[in-house]
């Protein structure tokens, strides 16, 4: 976060409507009860080097994640398309859509990347169809929906980012929502949990990185 000088209170509010690809989902969204510091008035120290790994884009083309993030300010989320957790993927999709709308035209080279941790089901075709619900590649900032060829290819990325996931029944996975802010030098500069996944905070953080000297 921004350090101990930043005082904030975040509470979970009652179920709120969002529109996600599966239809109307119910989410538990954090309520912002503080005023974030202005963009550029604080620093975000590097947390770790962003891990690299082999991924597949929406067309099934193999790519290195590092090639997709180099020189870009990236908001990376781990998701899966069948998630219905009230503080999981539906919350992430709702928040990221708001961030995207607020960033439009403000940060050159910004992008959103959502990477599935269910490659057995979330094939490139599934991810491409899913992305259409969010106008994935048709407006700025771009929003890329990626997967991997196998759980074995996914495993190093999950380990590197410290993202937990475990089976929880048919088509269901248990996971903790984490969203990673990656700078142009491919360093993780912030990690957002479900309790701190606030559009205004994220936008200010991305604007802060955009204002740094390259």
mmCIF file of C-alpha atoms in Angstrom:
data_model
loop_
_atom_site.group_PDB
_atom_site.id
_atom_site.type_symbol
_atom_site.label_atom_id
_atom_site.label_comp_id
_atom_site.label_asym_id
_atom_site.label_seq_id
_atom_site.Cartn_x
_atom_site.Cartn_y
_atom_site.Cartn_z
ATOM 1 C CA UNK A 1 0.000 0.000 0.000
ATOM 2 C CA UNK A 2 1.120 3.608 0.354
ATOM 3 C CA UNK A 3 2.623 3.285 3.837
ATOM 4 C CA UNK A 4 1.426 3.822 7.372
ATOM 5 C CA UNK A 5 0.685 7.495 6.735
ATOM 6 C CA UNK A 6 -2.251 6.510 4.567
ATOM 7 C CA UNK A 7 -5.257 5.982 6.799
ATOM 8 C CA UNK A 8 -8.141 4.172 5.274
ATOM 9 C CA UNK A 9 -11.143 2.117 6.157
ATOM 10 C CA UNK A 10 -12.628 -0.408 3.807
ATOM 11 C CA UNK A 11 -15.778 -2.312 4.621
ATOM 12 C CA UNK A 12 -17.658 -4.922 2.670
ATOM 13 C CA UNK A 13 -21.141 -3.824 1.691
ATOM 14 C CA UNK A 14 -24.229 -5.830 0.839
ATOM 15 C CA UNK A 15 -24.599 -7.624 -2.440
ATOM 16 C CA UNK A 16 -24.328 -5.322 -5.447
ATOM 17 C CA UNK A 17 -25.279 -5.892 -9.062
ATOM 18 C CA UNK A 18 -22.674 -6.153 -11.771
ATOM 19 C CA UNK A 19 -22.966 -7.300 -15.352
ATOM 20 C CA UNK A 20 -20.456 -9.994 -16.183
ATOM 21 C CA UNK A 21 -20.142 -12.401 -19.041
ATOM 22 C CA UNK A 22 -22.205 -15.054 -17.289
ATOM 23 C CA UNK A 23 -25.148 -12.676 -16.870
ATOM 24 C CA UNK A 24 -26.075 -10.647 -13.814
ATOM 25 C CA UNK A 25 -23.653 -11.681 -11.073
ATOM 26 C CA UNK A 26 -23.904 -10.735 -7.430
ATOM 27 C CA UNK A 27 -20.717 -9.407 -5.896
ATOM 28 C CA UNK A 28 -19.562 -8.117 -2.563
ATOM 29 C CA UNK A 29 -17.738 -4.898 -3.392
ATOM 30 C CA UNK A 30 -15.479 -2.913 -1.053
ATOM 31 C CA UNK A 31 -16.802 0.509 -0.155
ATOM 32 C CA UNK A 32 -14.346 3.382 -0.358
ATOM 33 C CA UNK A 33 -14.498 5.365 2.882
ATOM 34 C CA UNK A 34 -11.406 7.506 2.389
ATOM 35 C CA UNK A 35 -9.979 9.951 -0.123
ATOM 36 C CA UNK A 36 -6.930 8.493 -1.888
ATOM 37 C CA UNK A 37 -3.853 10.712 -2.190
ATOM 38 C CA UNK A 38 -3.528 12.468 -5.544
ATOM 39 C CA UNK A 39 -1.695 10.662 -8.312
ATOM 40 C CA UNK A 40 1.999 11.489 -8.261
ATOM 41 C CA UNK A 41 2.039 12.600 -4.619
ATOM 42 C CA UNK A 42 3.451 9.274 -3.386
ATOM 43 C CA UNK A 43 5.745 6.470 -4.453
ATOM 44 C CA UNK A 44 5.118 2.786 -5.027
ATOM 45 C CA UNK A 45 8.330 0.895 -4.203
ATOM 46 C CA UNK A 46 9.023 -2.210 -6.303
ATOM 47 C CA UNK A 47 7.806 -5.416 -4.654
ATOM 48 C CA UNK A 48 9.259 -8.085 -6.937
ATOM 49 C CA UNK A 49 10.273 -8.719 -10.519
ATOM 50 C CA UNK A 50 7.239 -9.802 -12.512
ATOM 51 C CA UNK A 51 7.600 -13.510 -13.333
ATOM 52 C CA UNK A 52 7.710 -14.619 -16.943
ATOM 53 C CA UNK A 53 6.045 -17.604 -18.554
ATOM 54 C CA UNK A 54 4.568 -19.042 -21.717
ATOM 55 C CA UNK A 55 0.970 -17.995 -22.405
ATOM 56 C CA UNK A 56 -1.547 -18.224 -25.239
ATOM 57 C CA UNK A 57 -3.380 -15.189 -26.535
ATOM 58 C CA UNK A 58 -7.017 -15.124 -27.671
ATOM 59 C CA UNK A 59 -5.983 -16.463 -31.082
ATOM 60 C CA UNK A 60 -4.055 -19.364 -29.601
ATOM 61 C CA UNK A 61 -0.686 -17.856 -30.442
ATOM 62 C CA UNK A 62 2.124 -18.711 -27.990
ATOM 63 C CA UNK A 63 3.621 -15.647 -26.346
ATOM 64 C CA UNK A 64 5.963 -14.846 -23.484
ATOM 65 C CA UNK A 65 4.179 -12.861 -20.805
ATOM 66 C CA UNK A 66 7.219 -10.615 -20.514
ATOM 67 C CA UNK A 67 6.953 -9.680 -24.195
ATOM 68 C CA UNK A 68 3.370 -8.553 -23.607
ATOM 69 C CA UNK A 69 4.176 -6.414 -20.562
ATOM 70 C CA UNK A 70 7.530 -4.886 -21.532
ATOM 71 C CA UNK A 71 7.269 -1.101 -21.783
ATOM 72 C CA UNK A 72 3.621 -1.115 -20.683
ATOM 73 C CA UNK A 73 1.843 -0.303 -17.439
ATOM 74 C CA UNK A 74 -0.103 -3.494 -16.848
ATOM 75 C CA UNK A 75 -2.892 -4.460 -14.497
ATOM 76 C CA UNK A 76 -2.725 -8.262 -14.302
ATOM 77 C CA UNK A 77 -5.441 -10.451 -12.798
ATOM 78 C CA UNK A 78 -5.715 -14.225 -12.451
ATOM 79 C CA UNK A 79 -9.252 -15.371 -13.221
ATOM 80 C CA UNK A 80 -11.349 -18.205 -14.594
ATOM 81 C CA UNK A 81 -14.511 -17.832 -16.606
ATOM 82 C CA UNK A 82 -16.759 -20.018 -14.417
ATOM 83 C CA UNK A 83 -15.976 -18.144 -11.203
ATOM 84 C CA UNK A 84 -19.017 -16.968 -9.221
ATOM 85 C CA UNK A 85 -17.283 -16.092 -5.938
ATOM 86 C CA UNK A 86 -18.790 -12.862 -4.611
ATOM 87 C CA UNK A 87 -15.329 -11.516 -3.752
ATOM 88 C CA UNK A 88 -13.560 -13.195 -6.656
ATOM 89 C CA UNK A 89 -13.553 -12.893 -10.428
ATOM 90 C CA UNK A 90 -16.927 -11.098 -10.831
ATOM 91 C CA UNK A 91 -15.626 -8.395 -8.478
ATOM 92 C CA UNK A 92 -12.401 -8.201 -10.478
ATOM 93 C CA UNK A 93 -14.231 -7.886 -13.802
ATOM 94 C CA UNK A 94 -16.514 -5.156 -12.468
ATOM 95 C CA UNK A 95 -13.634 -3.177 -10.969
ATOM 96 C CA UNK A 96 -11.337 -3.552 -13.958
ATOM 97 C CA UNK A 97 -14.089 -2.391 -16.306
ATOM 98 C CA UNK A 98 -14.467 0.761 -14.193
ATOM 99 C CA UNK A 99 -10.703 1.295 -14.146
ATOM 100 C CA UNK A 100 -10.597 0.927 -17.901
ATOM 101 C CA UNK A 101 -13.319 3.506 -18.427
ATOM 102 C CA UNK A 102 -11.580 5.988 -16.117
ATOM 103 C CA UNK A 103 -8.193 5.469 -17.772
ATOM 104 C CA UNK A 104 -9.379 5.993 -21.341
ATOM 105 C CA UNK A 105 -7.033 8.444 -23.042
ATOM 106 C CA UNK A 106 -5.101 9.215 -19.849
ATOM 107 C CA UNK A 107 -2.233 6.705 -19.758
ATOM 108 C CA UNK A 108 -0.384 5.895 -22.955
ATOM 109 C CA UNK A 109 0.613 2.252 -23.125
ATOM 110 C CA UNK A 110 -1.588 1.072 -20.266
ATOM 111 C CA UNK A 111 -3.259 -2.318 -20.562
ATOM 112 C CA UNK A 112 -5.277 -4.870 -18.641
ATOM 113 C CA UNK A 113 -4.361 -8.551 -18.752
ATOM 114 C CA UNK A 114 -6.542 -11.335 -17.353
ATOM 115 C CA UNK A 115 -4.898 -14.767 -17.261
ATOM 116 C CA UNK A 116 -6.964 -17.891 -16.626
ATOM 117 C CA UNK A 117 -5.828 -20.408 -14.045
ATOM 118 C CA UNK A 118 -8.156 -23.041 -15.521
ATOM 119 C CA UNK A 119 -6.463 -23.866 -18.844
ATOM 120 C CA UNK A 120 -8.235 -27.218 -19.132
ATOM 121 C CA UNK A 121 -11.526 -25.377 -19.714
ATOM 122 C CA UNK A 122 -10.506 -21.817 -20.598
ATOM 123 C CA UNK A 123 -9.062 -22.448 -24.041
ATOM 124 C CA UNK A 124 -8.091 -19.574 -26.344
ATOM 125 C CA UNK A 125 -11.496 -19.879 -28.051
ATOM 126 C CA UNK A 126 -13.290 -19.605 -24.709
ATOM 127 C CA UNK A 127 -11.174 -16.617 -23.709
ATOM 128 C CA UNK A 128 -11.792 -14.913 -27.049
ATOM 129 C CA UNK A 129 -15.551 -15.291 -26.694
ATOM 130 C CA UNK A 130 -15.381 -14.177 -23.074
ATOM 131 C CA UNK A 131 -13.399 -11.058 -23.993
ATOM 132 C CA UNK A 132 -16.187 -9.895 -26.300
ATOM 133 C CA UNK A 133 -18.328 -9.182 -23.247
ATOM 134 C CA UNK A 134 -15.757 -6.556 -22.276
ATOM 135 C CA UNK A 135 -14.807 -5.258 -25.737
ATOM 136 C CA UNK A 136 -11.417 -6.787 -25.011
ATOM 137 C CA UNK A 137 -9.356 -5.514 -27.923
ATOM 138 C CA UNK A 138 -11.672 -2.936 -29.439
ATOM 139 C CA UNK A 139 -11.091 0.051 -27.178
ATOM 140 C CA UNK A 140 -8.359 1.589 -25.076
ATOM 141 C CA UNK A 141 -6.802 0.630 -22.814
ATOM 142 C CA UNK A 142 -6.588 -2.820 -24.380
ATOM 143 C CA UNK A 143 -7.790 -5.733 -22.266
ATOM 144 C CA UNK A 144 -6.148 -9.058 -23.124
ATOM 145 C CA UNK A 145 -7.614 -12.393 -22.021
ATOM 146 C CA UNK A 146 -4.913 -15.057 -21.903
ATOM 147 C CA UNK A 147 -4.587 -18.709 -20.995
ATOM 148 C CA UNK A 148 -1.871 -21.356 -21.053
ATOM 149 C CA UNK A 149 -1.454 -24.615 -22.925
ATOM 150 C CA UNK A 150 -1.559 -26.724 -19.765
ATOM 151 C CA UNK A 151 -1.530 -26.595 -15.963
ATOM 152 C CA UNK A 152 2.184 -27.427 -16.150
ATOM 153 C CA UNK A 153 2.866 -24.226 -18.110
ATOM 154 C CA UNK A 154 0.692 -22.241 -15.727
ATOM 155 C CA UNK A 155 2.341 -23.520 -12.533
ATOM 156 C CA UNK A 156 5.532 -21.391 -12.662
ATOM 157 C CA UNK A 157 3.464 -18.230 -13.135
ATOM 158 C CA UNK A 158 1.224 -19.042 -10.186
ATOM 159 C CA UNK A 159 4.259 -19.792 -8.040
ATOM 160 C CA UNK A 160 6.123 -16.695 -9.158
ATOM 161 C CA UNK A 161 3.228 -14.357 -8.430
ATOM 162 C CA UNK A 162 2.292 -16.200 -5.235
ATOM 163 C CA UNK A 163 -1.212 -16.864 -6.515
ATOM 164 C CA UNK A 164 -2.999 -19.686 -4.700
ATOM 165 C CA UNK A 165 -5.567 -21.905 -6.401
ATOM 166 C CA UNK A 166 -7.008 -25.340 -5.618
ATOM 167 C CA UNK A 167 -9.841 -27.516 -6.994
ATOM 168 C CA UNK A 168 -13.220 -27.095 -5.285
ATOM 169 C CA UNK A 169 -15.581 -29.310 -7.241
ATOM 170 C CA UNK A 170 -16.792 -29.442 -10.821
ATOM 171 C CA UNK A 171 -15.563 -26.388 -12.741
ATOM 172 C CA UNK A 172 -14.895 -24.571 -9.440
ATOM 173 C CA UNK A 173 -11.612 -23.373 -8.016
ATOM 174 C CA UNK A 174 -10.792 -21.909 -4.630
ATOM 175 C CA UNK A 175 -8.532 -18.884 -4.876
ATOM 176 C CA UNK A 176 -7.744 -15.574 -3.252
ATOM 177 C CA UNK A 177 -8.343 -12.603 -5.520
ATOM 178 C CA UNK A 178 -5.123 -10.718 -6.190
ATOM 179 C CA UNK A 179 -4.529 -8.109 -8.883
ATOM 180 C CA UNK A 180 -0.987 -7.040 -9.750
ATOM 181 C CA UNK A 181 0.181 -3.633 -10.968
ATOM 182 C CA UNK A 182 3.273 -4.013 -13.152
ATOM 183 C CA UNK A 183 5.404 -1.095 -14.330
ATOM 184 C CA UNK A 184 7.178 -0.553 -17.658
ATOM 185 C CA UNK A 185 10.316 -2.240 -16.296
ATOM 186 C CA UNK A 186 8.280 -5.347 -15.456
ATOM 187 C CA UNK A 187 8.334 -4.885 -11.708
ATOM 188 C CA UNK A 188 5.300 -5.506 -9.522
ATOM 189 C CA UNK A 189 4.574 -2.222 -7.779
ATOM 190 C CA UNK A 190 1.283 -2.990 -6.020
ATOM 191 C CA UNK A 191 -0.838 -6.028 -5.164
ATOM 192 C CA UNK A 192 -4.546 -5.454 -4.591
ATOM 193 C CA UNK A 193 -6.703 -7.771 -2.513
ATOM 194 C CA UNK A 194 -10.489 -7.900 -2.726
ATOM 195 C CA UNK A 195 -10.742 -5.513 0.247
ATOM 196 C CA UNK A 196 -8.589 -2.894 -1.499
ATOM 197 C CA UNK A 197 -9.738 -3.319 -5.089
ATOM 198 C CA UNK A 198 -10.982 0.240 -5.496
ATOM 199 C CA UNK A 199 -11.156 1.868 -8.952
ATOM 200 C CA UNK A 200 -10.038 5.335 -7.832
ATOM 201 C CA UNK A 201 -7.050 3.930 -5.943
ATOM 202 C CA UNK A 202 -5.967 1.778 -8.875
ATOM 203 C CA UNK A 203 -6.335 4.594 -11.402
ATOM 204 C CA UNK A 204 -4.276 6.939 -9.214
ATOM 205 C CA UNK A 205 -1.593 4.275 -8.868
ATOM 206 C CA UNK A 206 -1.425 3.772 -12.633
ATOM 207 C CA UNK A 207 -1.249 7.524 -13.199
ATOM 208 C CA UNK A 208 1.541 7.683 -10.627
ATOM 209 C CA UNK A 209 3.556 5.102 -12.558
ATOM 210 C CA UNK A 210 2.815 6.879 -15.824
ATOM 211 C CA UNK A 211 4.332 10.061 -14.393
ATOM 212 C CA UNK A 212 7.634 8.419 -13.494
ATOM 213 C CA UNK A 213 10.714 8.918 -15.624
ATOM 214 C CA UNK A 214 11.334 5.940 -17.845
#
